[in-house]
mmCIF file of C-alpha atoms in Angstrom:
data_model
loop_
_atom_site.group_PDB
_atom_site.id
_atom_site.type_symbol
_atom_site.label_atom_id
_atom_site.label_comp_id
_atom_site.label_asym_id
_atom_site.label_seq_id
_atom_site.Cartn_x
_atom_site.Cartn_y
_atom_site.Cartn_z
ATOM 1 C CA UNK A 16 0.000 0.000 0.000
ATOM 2 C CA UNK A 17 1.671 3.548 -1.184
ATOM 3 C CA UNK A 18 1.853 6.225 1.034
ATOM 4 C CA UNK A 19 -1.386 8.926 0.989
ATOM 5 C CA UNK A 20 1.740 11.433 -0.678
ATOM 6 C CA UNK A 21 1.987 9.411 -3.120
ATOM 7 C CA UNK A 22 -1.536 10.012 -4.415
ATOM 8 C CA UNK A 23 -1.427 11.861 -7.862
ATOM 9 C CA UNK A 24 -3.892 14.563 -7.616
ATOM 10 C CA UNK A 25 -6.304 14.258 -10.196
ATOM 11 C CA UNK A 26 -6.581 17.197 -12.954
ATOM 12 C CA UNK A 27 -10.238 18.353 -12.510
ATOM 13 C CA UNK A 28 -11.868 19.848 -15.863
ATOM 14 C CA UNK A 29 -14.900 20.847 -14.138
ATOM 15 C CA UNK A 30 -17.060 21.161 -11.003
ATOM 16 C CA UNK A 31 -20.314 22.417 -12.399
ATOM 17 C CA UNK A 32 -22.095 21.008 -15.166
ATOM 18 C CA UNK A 33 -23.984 23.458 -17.299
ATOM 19 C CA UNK A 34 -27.780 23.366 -16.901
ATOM 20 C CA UNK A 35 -29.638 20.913 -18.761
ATOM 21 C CA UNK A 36 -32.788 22.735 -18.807
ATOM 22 C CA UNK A 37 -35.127 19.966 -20.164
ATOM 23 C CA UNK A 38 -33.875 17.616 -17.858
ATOM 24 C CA UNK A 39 -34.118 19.673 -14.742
ATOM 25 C CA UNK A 40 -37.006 20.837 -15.424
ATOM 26 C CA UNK A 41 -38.544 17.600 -15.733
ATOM 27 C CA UNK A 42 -37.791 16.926 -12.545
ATOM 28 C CA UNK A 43 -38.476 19.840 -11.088
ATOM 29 C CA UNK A 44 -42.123 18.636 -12.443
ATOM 30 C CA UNK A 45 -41.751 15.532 -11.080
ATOM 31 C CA UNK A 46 -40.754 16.594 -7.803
ATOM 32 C CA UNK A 47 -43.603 18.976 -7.236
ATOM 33 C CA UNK A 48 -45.993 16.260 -7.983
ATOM 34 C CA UNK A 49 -44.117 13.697 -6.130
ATOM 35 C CA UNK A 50 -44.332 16.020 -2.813
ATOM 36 C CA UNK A 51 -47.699 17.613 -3.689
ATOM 37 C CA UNK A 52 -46.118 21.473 -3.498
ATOM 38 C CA UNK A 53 -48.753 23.310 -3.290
ATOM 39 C CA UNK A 54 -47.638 27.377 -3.206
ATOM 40 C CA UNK A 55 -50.956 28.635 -4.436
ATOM 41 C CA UNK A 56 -51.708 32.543 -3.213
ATOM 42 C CA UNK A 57 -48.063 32.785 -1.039
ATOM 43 C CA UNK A 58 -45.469 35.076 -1.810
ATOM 44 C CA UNK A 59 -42.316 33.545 -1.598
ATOM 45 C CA UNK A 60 -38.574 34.880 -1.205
ATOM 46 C CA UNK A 61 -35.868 32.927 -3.144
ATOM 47 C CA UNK A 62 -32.384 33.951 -3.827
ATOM 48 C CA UNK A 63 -31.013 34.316 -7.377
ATOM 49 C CA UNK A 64 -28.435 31.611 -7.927
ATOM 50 C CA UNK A 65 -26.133 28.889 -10.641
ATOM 51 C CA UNK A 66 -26.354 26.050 -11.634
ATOM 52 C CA UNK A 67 -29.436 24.000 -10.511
ATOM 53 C CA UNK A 68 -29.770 26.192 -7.347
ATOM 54 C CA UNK A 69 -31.265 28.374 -10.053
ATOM 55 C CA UNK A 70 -34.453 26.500 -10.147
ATOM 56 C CA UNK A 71 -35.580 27.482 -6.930
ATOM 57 C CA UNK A 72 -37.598 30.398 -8.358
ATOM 58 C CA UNK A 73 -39.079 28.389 -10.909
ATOM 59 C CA UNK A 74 -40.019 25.256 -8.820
ATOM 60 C CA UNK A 75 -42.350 28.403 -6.752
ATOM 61 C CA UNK A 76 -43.962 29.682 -9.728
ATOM 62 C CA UNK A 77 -45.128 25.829 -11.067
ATOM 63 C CA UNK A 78 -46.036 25.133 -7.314
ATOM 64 C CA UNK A 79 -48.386 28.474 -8.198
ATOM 65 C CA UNK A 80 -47.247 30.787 -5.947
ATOM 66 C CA UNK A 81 -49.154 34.118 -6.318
ATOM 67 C CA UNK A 82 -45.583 36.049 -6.735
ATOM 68 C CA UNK A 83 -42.026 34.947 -6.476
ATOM 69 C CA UNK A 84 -39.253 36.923 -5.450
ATOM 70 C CA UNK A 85 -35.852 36.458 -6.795
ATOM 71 C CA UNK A 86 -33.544 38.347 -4.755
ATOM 72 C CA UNK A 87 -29.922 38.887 -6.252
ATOM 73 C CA UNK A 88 -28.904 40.992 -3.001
ATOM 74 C CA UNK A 89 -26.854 44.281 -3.020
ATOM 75 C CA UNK A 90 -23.712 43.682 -1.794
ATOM 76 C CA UNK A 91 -21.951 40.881 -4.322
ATOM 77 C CA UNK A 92 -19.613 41.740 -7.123
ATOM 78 C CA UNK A 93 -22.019 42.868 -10.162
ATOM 79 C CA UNK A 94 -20.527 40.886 -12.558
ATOM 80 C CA UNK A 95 -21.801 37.105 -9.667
ATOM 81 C CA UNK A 96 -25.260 39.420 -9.534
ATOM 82 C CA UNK A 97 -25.738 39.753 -13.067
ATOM 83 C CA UNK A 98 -24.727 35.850 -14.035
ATOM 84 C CA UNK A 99 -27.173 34.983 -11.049
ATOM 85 C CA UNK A 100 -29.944 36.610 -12.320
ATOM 86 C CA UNK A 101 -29.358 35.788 -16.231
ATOM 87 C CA UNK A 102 -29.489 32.133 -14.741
ATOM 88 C CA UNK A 103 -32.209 31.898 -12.759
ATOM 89 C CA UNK A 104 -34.697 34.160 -15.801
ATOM 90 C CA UNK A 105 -32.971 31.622 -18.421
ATOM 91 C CA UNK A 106 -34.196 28.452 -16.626
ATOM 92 C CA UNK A 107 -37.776 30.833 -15.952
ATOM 93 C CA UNK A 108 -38.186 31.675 -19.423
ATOM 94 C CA UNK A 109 -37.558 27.984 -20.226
ATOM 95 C CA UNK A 110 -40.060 26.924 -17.823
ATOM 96 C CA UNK A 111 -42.998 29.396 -19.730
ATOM 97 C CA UNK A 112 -42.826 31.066 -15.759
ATOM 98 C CA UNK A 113 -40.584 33.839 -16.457
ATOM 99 C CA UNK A 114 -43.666 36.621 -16.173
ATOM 100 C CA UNK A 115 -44.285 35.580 -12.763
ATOM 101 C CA UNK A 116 -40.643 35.454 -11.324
ATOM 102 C CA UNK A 117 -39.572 38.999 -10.366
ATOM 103 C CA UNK A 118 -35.690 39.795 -9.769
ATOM 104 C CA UNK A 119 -34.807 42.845 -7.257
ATOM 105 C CA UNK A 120 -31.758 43.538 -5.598
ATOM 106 C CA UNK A 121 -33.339 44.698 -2.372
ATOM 107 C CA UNK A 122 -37.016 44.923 -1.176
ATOM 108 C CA UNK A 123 -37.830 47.725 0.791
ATOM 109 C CA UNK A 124 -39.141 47.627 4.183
ATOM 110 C CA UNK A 125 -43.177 47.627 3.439
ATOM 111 C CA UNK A 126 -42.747 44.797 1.142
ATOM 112 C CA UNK A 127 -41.743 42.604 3.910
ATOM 113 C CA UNK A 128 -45.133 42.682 5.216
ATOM 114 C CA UNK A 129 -46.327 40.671 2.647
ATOM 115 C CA UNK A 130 -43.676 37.688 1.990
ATOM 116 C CA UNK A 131 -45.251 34.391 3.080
ATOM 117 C CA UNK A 132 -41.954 32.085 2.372
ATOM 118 C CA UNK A 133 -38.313 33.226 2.659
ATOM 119 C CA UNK A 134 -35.767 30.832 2.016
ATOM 120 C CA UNK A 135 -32.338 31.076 2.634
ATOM 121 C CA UNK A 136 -29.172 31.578 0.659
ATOM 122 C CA UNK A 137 -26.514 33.347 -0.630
ATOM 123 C CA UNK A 138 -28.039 36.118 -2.546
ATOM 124 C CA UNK A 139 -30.391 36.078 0.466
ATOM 125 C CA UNK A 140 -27.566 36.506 3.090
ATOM 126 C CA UNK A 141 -28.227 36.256 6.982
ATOM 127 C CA UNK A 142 -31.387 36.522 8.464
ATOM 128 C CA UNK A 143 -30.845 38.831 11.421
ATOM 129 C CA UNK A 144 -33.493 40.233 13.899
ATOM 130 C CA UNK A 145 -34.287 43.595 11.600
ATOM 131 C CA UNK A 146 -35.489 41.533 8.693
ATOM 132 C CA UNK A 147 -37.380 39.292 11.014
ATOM 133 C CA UNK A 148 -39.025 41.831 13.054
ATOM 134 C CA UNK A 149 -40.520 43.283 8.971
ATOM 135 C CA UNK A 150 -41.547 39.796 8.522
ATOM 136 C CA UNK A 151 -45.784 39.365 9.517
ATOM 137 C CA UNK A 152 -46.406 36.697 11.918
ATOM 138 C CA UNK A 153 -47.355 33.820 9.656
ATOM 139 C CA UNK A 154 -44.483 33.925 7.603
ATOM 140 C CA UNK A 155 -42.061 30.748 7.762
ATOM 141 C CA UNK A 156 -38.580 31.173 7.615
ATOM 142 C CA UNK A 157 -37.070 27.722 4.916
ATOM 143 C CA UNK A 158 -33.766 26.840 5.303
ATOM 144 C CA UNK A 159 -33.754 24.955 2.414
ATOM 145 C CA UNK A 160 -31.045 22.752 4.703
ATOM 146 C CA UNK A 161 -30.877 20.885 7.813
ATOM 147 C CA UNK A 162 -29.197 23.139 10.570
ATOM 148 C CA UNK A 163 -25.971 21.054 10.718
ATOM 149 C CA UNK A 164 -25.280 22.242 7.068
ATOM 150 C CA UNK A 165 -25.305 25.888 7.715
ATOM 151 C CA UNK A 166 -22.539 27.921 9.172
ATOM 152 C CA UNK A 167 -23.053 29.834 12.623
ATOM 153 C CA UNK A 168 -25.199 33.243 12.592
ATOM 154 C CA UNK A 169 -27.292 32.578 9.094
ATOM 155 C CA UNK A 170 -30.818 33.061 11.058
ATOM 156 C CA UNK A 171 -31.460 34.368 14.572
ATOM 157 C CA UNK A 172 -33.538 31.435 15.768
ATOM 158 C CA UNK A 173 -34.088 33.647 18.982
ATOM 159 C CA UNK A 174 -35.364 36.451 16.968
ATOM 160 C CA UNK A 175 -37.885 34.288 14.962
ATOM 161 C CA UNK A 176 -38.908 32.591 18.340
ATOM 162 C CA UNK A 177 -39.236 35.884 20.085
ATOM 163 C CA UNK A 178 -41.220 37.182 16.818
ATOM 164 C CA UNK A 179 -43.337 33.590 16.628
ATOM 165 C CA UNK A 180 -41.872 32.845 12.899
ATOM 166 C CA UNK A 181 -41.538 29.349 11.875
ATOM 167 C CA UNK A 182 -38.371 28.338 10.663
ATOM 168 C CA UNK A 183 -38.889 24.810 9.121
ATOM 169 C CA UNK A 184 -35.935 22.446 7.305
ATOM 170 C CA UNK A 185 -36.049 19.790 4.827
ATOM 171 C CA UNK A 186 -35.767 16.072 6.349
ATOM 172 C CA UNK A 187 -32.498 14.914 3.799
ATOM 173 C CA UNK A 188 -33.737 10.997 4.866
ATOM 174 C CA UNK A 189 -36.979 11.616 3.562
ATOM 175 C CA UNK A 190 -37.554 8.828 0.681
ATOM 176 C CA UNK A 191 -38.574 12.024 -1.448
ATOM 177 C CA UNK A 192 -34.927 14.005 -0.892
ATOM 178 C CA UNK A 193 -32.946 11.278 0.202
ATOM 179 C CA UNK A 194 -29.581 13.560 0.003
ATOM 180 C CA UNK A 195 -27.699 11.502 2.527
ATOM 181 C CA UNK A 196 -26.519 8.783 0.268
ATOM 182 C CA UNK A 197 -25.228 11.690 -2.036
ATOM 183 C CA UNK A 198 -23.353 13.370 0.103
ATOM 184 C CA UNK A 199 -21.523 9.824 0.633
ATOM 185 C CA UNK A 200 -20.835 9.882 -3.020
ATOM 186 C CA UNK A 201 -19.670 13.368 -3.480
ATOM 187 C CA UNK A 202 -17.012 12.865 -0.873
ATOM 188 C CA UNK A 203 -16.027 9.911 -2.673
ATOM 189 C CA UNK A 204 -15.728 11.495 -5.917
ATOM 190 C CA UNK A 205 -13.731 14.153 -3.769
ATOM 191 C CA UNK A 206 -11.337 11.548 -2.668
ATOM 192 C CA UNK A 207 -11.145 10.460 -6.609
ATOM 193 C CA UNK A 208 -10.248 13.918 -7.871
ATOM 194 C CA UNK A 209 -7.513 14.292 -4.995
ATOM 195 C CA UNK A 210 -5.640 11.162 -6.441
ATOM 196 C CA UNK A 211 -6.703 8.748 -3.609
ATOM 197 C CA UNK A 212 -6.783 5.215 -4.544
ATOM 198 C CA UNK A 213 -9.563 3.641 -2.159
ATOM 199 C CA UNK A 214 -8.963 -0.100 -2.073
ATOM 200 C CA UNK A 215 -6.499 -0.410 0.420
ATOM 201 C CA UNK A 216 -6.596 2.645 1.822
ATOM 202 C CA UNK A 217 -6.313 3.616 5.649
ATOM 203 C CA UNK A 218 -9.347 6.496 6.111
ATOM 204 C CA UNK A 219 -9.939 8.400 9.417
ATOM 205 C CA UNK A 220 -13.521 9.836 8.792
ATOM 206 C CA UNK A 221 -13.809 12.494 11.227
ATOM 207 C CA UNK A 222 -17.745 13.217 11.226
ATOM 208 C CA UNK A 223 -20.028 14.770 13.606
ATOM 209 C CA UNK A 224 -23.551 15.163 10.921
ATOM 210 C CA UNK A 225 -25.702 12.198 9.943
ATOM 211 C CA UNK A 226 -23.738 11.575 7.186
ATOM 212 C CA UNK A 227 -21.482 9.681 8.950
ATOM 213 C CA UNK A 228 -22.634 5.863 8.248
ATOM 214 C CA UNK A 229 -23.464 7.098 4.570
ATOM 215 C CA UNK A 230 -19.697 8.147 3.963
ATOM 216 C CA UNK A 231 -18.429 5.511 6.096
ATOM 217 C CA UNK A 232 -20.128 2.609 3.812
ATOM 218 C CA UNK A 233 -19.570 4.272 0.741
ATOM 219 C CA UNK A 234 -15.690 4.055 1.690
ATOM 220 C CA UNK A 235 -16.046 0.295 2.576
ATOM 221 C CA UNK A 236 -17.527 -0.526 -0.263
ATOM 222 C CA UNK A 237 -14.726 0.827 -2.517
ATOM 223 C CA UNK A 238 -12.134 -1.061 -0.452
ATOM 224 C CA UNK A 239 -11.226 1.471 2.036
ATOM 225 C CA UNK A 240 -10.264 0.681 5.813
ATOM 226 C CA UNK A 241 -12.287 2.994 8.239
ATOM 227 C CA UNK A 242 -12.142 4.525 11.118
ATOM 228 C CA UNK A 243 -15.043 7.138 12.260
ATOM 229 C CA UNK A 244 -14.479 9.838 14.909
ATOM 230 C CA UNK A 245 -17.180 12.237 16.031
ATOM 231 C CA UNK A 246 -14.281 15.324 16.916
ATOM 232 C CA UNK A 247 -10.983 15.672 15.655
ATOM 233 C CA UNK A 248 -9.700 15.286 20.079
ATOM 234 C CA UNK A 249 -11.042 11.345 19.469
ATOM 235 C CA UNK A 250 -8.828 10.428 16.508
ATOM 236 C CA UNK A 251 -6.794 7.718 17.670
ATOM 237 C CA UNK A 252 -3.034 7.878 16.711
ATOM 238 C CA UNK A 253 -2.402 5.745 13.580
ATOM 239 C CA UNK A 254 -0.416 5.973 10.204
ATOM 240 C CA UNK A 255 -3.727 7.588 8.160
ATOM 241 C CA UNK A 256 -3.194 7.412 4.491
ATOM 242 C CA UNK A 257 -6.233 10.007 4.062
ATOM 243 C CA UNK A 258 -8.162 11.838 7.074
ATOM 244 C CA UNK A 259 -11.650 13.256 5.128
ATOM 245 C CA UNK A 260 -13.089 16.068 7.975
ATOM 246 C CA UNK A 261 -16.957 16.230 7.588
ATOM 247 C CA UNK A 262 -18.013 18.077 9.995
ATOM 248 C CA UNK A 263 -20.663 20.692 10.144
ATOM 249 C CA UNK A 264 -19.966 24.249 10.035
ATOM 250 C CA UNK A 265 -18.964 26.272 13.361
ATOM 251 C CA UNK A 266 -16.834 29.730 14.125
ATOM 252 C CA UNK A 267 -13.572 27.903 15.507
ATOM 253 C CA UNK A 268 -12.075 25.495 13.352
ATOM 254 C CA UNK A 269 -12.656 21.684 14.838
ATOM 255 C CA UNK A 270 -9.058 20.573 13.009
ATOM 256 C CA UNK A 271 -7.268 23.122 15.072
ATOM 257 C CA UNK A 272 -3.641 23.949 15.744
ATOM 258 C CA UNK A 273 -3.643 21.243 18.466
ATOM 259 C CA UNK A 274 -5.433 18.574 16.587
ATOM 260 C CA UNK A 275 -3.758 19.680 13.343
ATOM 261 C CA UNK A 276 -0.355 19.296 15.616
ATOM 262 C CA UNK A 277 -1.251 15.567 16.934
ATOM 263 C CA UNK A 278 -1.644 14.409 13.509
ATOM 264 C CA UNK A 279 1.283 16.018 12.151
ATOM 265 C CA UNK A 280 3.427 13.569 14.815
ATOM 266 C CA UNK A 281 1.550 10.325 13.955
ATOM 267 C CA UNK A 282 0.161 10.894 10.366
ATOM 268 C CA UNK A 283 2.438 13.476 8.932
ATOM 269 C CA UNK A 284 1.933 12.234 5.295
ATOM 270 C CA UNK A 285 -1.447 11.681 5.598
ATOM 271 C CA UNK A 286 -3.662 13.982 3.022
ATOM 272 C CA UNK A 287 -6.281 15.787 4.847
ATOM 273 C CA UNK A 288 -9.025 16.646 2.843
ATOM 274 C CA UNK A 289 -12.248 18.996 3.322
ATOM 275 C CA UNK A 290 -15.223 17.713 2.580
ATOM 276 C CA UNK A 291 -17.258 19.876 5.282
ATOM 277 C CA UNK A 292 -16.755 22.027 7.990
ATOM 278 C CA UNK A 293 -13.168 23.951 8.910
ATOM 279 C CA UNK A 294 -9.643 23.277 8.796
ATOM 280 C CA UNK A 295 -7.044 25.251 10.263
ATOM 281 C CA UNK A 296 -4.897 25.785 7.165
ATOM 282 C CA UNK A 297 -2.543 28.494 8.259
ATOM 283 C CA UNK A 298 -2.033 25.358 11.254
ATOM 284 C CA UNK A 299 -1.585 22.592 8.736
ATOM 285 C CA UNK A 300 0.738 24.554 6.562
ATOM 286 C CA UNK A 301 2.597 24.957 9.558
ATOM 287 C CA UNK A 302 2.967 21.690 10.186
ATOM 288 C CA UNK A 303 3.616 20.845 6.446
ATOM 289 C CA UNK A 304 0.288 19.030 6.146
ATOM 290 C CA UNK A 305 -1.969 18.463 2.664
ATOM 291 C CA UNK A 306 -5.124 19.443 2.401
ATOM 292 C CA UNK A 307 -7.577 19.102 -0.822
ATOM 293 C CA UNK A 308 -8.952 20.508 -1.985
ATOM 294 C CA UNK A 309 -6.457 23.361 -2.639
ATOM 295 C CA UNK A 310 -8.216 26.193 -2.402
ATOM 296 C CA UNK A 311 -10.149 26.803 0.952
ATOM 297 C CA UNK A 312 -14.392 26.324 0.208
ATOM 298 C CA UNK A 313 -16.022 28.997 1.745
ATOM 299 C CA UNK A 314 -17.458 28.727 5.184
ATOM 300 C CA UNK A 315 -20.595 26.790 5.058
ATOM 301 C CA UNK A 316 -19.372 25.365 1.594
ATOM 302 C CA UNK A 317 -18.781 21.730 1.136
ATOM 303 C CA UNK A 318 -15.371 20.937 -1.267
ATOM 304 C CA UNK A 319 -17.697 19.942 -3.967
ATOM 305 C CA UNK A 320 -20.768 21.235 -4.745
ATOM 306 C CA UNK A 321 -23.792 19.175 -5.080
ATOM 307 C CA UNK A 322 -23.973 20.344 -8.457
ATOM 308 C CA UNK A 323 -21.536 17.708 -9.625
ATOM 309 C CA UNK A 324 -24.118 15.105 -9.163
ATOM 310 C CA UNK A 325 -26.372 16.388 -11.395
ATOM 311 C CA UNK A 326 -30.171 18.093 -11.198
ATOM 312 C CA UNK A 327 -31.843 15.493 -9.155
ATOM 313 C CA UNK A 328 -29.826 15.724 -5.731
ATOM 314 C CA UNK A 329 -29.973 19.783 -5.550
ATOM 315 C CA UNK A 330 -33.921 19.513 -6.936
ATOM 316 C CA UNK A 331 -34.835 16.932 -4.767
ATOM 317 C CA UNK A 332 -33.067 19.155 -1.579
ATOM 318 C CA UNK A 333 -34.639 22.915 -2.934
ATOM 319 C CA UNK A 334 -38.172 21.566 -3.965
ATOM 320 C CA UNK A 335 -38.118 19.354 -0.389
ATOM 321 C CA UNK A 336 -37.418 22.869 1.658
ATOM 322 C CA UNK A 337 -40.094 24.593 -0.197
ATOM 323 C CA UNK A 338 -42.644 21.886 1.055
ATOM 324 C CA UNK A 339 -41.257 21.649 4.561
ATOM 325 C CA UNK A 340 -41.661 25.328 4.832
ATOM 326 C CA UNK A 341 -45.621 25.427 3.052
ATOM 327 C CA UNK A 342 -46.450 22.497 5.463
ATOM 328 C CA UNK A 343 -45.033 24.593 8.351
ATOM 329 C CA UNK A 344 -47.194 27.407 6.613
ATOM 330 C CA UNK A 345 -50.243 25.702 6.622
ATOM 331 C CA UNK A 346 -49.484 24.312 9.779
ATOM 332 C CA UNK A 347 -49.466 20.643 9.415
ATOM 333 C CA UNK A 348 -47.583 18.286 11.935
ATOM 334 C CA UNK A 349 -44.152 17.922 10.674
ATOM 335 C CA UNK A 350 -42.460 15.329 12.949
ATOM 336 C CA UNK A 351 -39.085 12.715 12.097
ATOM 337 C CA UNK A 352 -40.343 10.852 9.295
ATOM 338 C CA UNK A 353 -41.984 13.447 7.705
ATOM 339 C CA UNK A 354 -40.766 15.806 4.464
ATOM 340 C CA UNK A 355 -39.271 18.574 7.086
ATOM 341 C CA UNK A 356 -39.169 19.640 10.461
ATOM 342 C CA UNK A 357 -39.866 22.657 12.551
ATOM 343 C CA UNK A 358 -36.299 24.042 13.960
ATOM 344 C CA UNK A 359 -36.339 26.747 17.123
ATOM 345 C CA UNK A 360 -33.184 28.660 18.570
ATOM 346 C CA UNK A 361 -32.463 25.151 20.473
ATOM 347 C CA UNK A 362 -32.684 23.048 17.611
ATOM 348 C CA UNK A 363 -30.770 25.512 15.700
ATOM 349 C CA UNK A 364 -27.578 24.362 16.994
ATOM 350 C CA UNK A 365 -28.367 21.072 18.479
ATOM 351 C CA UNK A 366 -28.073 18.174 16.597
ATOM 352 C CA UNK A 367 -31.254 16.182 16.879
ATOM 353 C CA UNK A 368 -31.278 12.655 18.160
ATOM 354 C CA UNK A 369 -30.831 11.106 14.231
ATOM 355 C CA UNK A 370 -29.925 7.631 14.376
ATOM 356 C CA UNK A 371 -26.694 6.867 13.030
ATOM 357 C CA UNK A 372 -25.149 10.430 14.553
ATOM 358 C CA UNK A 373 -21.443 9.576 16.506
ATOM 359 C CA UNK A 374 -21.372 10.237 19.935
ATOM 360 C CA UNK A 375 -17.920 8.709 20.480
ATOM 361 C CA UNK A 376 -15.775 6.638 17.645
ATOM 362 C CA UNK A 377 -16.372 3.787 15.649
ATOM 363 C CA UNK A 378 -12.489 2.438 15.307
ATOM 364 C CA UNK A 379 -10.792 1.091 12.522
ATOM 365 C CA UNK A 380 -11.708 -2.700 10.894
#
């Protein structure tokens, strides 16, 4: 078995595929009908986007909202505003919706009052207490993600629980989304595109979301030896070919200086590589670790988008927070096994009780 430096890095042509429209938008279609979306009469908030996040706007208007909302935000280079918006119209005008999807760059204080559904994102940007406090008191809050995806400070929960606005997330096990699988195989395809040869390999998965098991598997089945750790403090000392961090998003980096520093005496050559959450890098430099990808992902970001696997994964995730936050809406029970769940300033940065989450480690076999 080679040593993890000896893994070629793989020459990457491209991340994002360009938008098949007819494709997408069949499922889109299918998705709607699949979940029974049902936006009829709501006003609903989506951000402008690339790739398939750029169907958001268009799922709303063939769920019939009454008006949709395409914010490109104000504060973005023009040049990521304008491609943004040209994206999302393109797939709209495709779609036969385009005369009911509206782009703005801000919306002013009284049109607050009458948005129904906001859903999170980029263009979006945080959701502090002054835009919750404009927000009326049936609105719902979607975070079009389940809280261990999204990086520290993107909603005050304990404004929207102080103001009595829902804030409801997709379920990603839902047999309608099912994203967890996929997240499993964009970290392999990661692992591909960083050179690593799986059969044989030695793999420290260092995982603290529900994804654990899914990557975990995924590695097995391509050959890999595992070993799963909930925090980077729990990684037991062993000569790593690979260490994949997957861990959710949070202001201090979990693969600190310390961490970074243990590994560096046991696993020097190992490759560390990002799939999710933070790595010290100015640390691992230091220490003359590798980490792929090369260039940092931005907070929040996972090393790959989900674009690389195509429409259906980032459809089935957008469409499934649109109907988590319209059953929230029409307040209907939303519980574990249904399509979402309702998530308070608690349950905002606690980890629900998901089987298959790591409280400990699983260790190598």
């Amino acid at each position: 078995m080679p040593s993890s430096i000896e893994f070629p890095a793989r020459p990457v042509a491209r991340h994002v595929p360009d938008i098949d429209h007819a494709e997408a938008l069949a499922i889109v279609r299918e998705q709607i009908a699949l979940l029974d979306l049902d936006l009829s009469g709501l006003t609903v908030v989506v951000g402008t986007a690339t790739g398939y996040q750029a169907v958001a706007a268009t799922a709303a208007a063939l769920a019939d909202a009454g008006r949709v909302i395409a914010l490109a935000g104000e504060f973005q280079r023009l040049s990521s505003l304008a491609t943004a918006a040209e994206a999302t119209l393109a797939f709209a005008r495709y779609a036969n919706v385009s005369e009911r999807v509206e782009v703005m760059n801000r919306i002013d204080s009284r049109g607050w009052h009458d948005v129904d559904l906001l859903a999170n994102g980029l263009q979006v940007g945080p959701i502090p207490r002054s835009l919750i406090e404009l927000l009326p008191p049936h609105a719902v809050v979607s975070l079009m993600a389940e809280p261990w995806e999204l990086r520290p400070g993107i909603v005050d929960f304990d404004s929207c629980d102080d103001a009595g606005i829902k804030v409801a997330a997709p379920n990603l096990g839902h047999p309608a989304i099912n994203l967890l699988p996929e997240f499993a195989r964009l970290c392999c395809i990661m692992l591909d595109e960083a050179g690593v040869e799986h059969a044989g390999a030695t793999i420290a998965l260092v995982c603290d979301t529900p994804c654990a098991p899914f990557i975990e598997q995924a590695l097995r089945d391509r050959g890999a030896r595992v070993g799963v750790f909930a925090h980077p403090s729990l990684l037991t000392n062993g000569k790593w070919d690979v260490i994949v961090a997957a861990m959710r998003p949070s202001d201090r980096p979990p693969m600190d200086i310390k961490s970074l520093g243990r590994i560096s005496e046991t696993s020097r050559h190992a490759l560390l590589v990002q799939f999710s959450g933070e790595i010290d890098r100015s640390a691992a430099s230091y220490f003359g670790l590798r980490v792929w990808p090369q260039k940092r992902p931005a907070r929040g970001q996972l090393g790959l988008p989900l674009d690389v696997l195509g429409p259906a994964p980032a459809i089935r995730k957008l469409t499934g927070g649109l109907k988590a936050a319209e059953a929230a809406y029409r307040g209907e029970a939303l519980g574990r096994d249904s399509v979402g769940f309702i998530v308070n300033a608690r349950s905002g940065t606690i980890e629900r009780g998901r089987a298959g989450t790591r409280a400990g480690a699983h260790l190598l076999r």
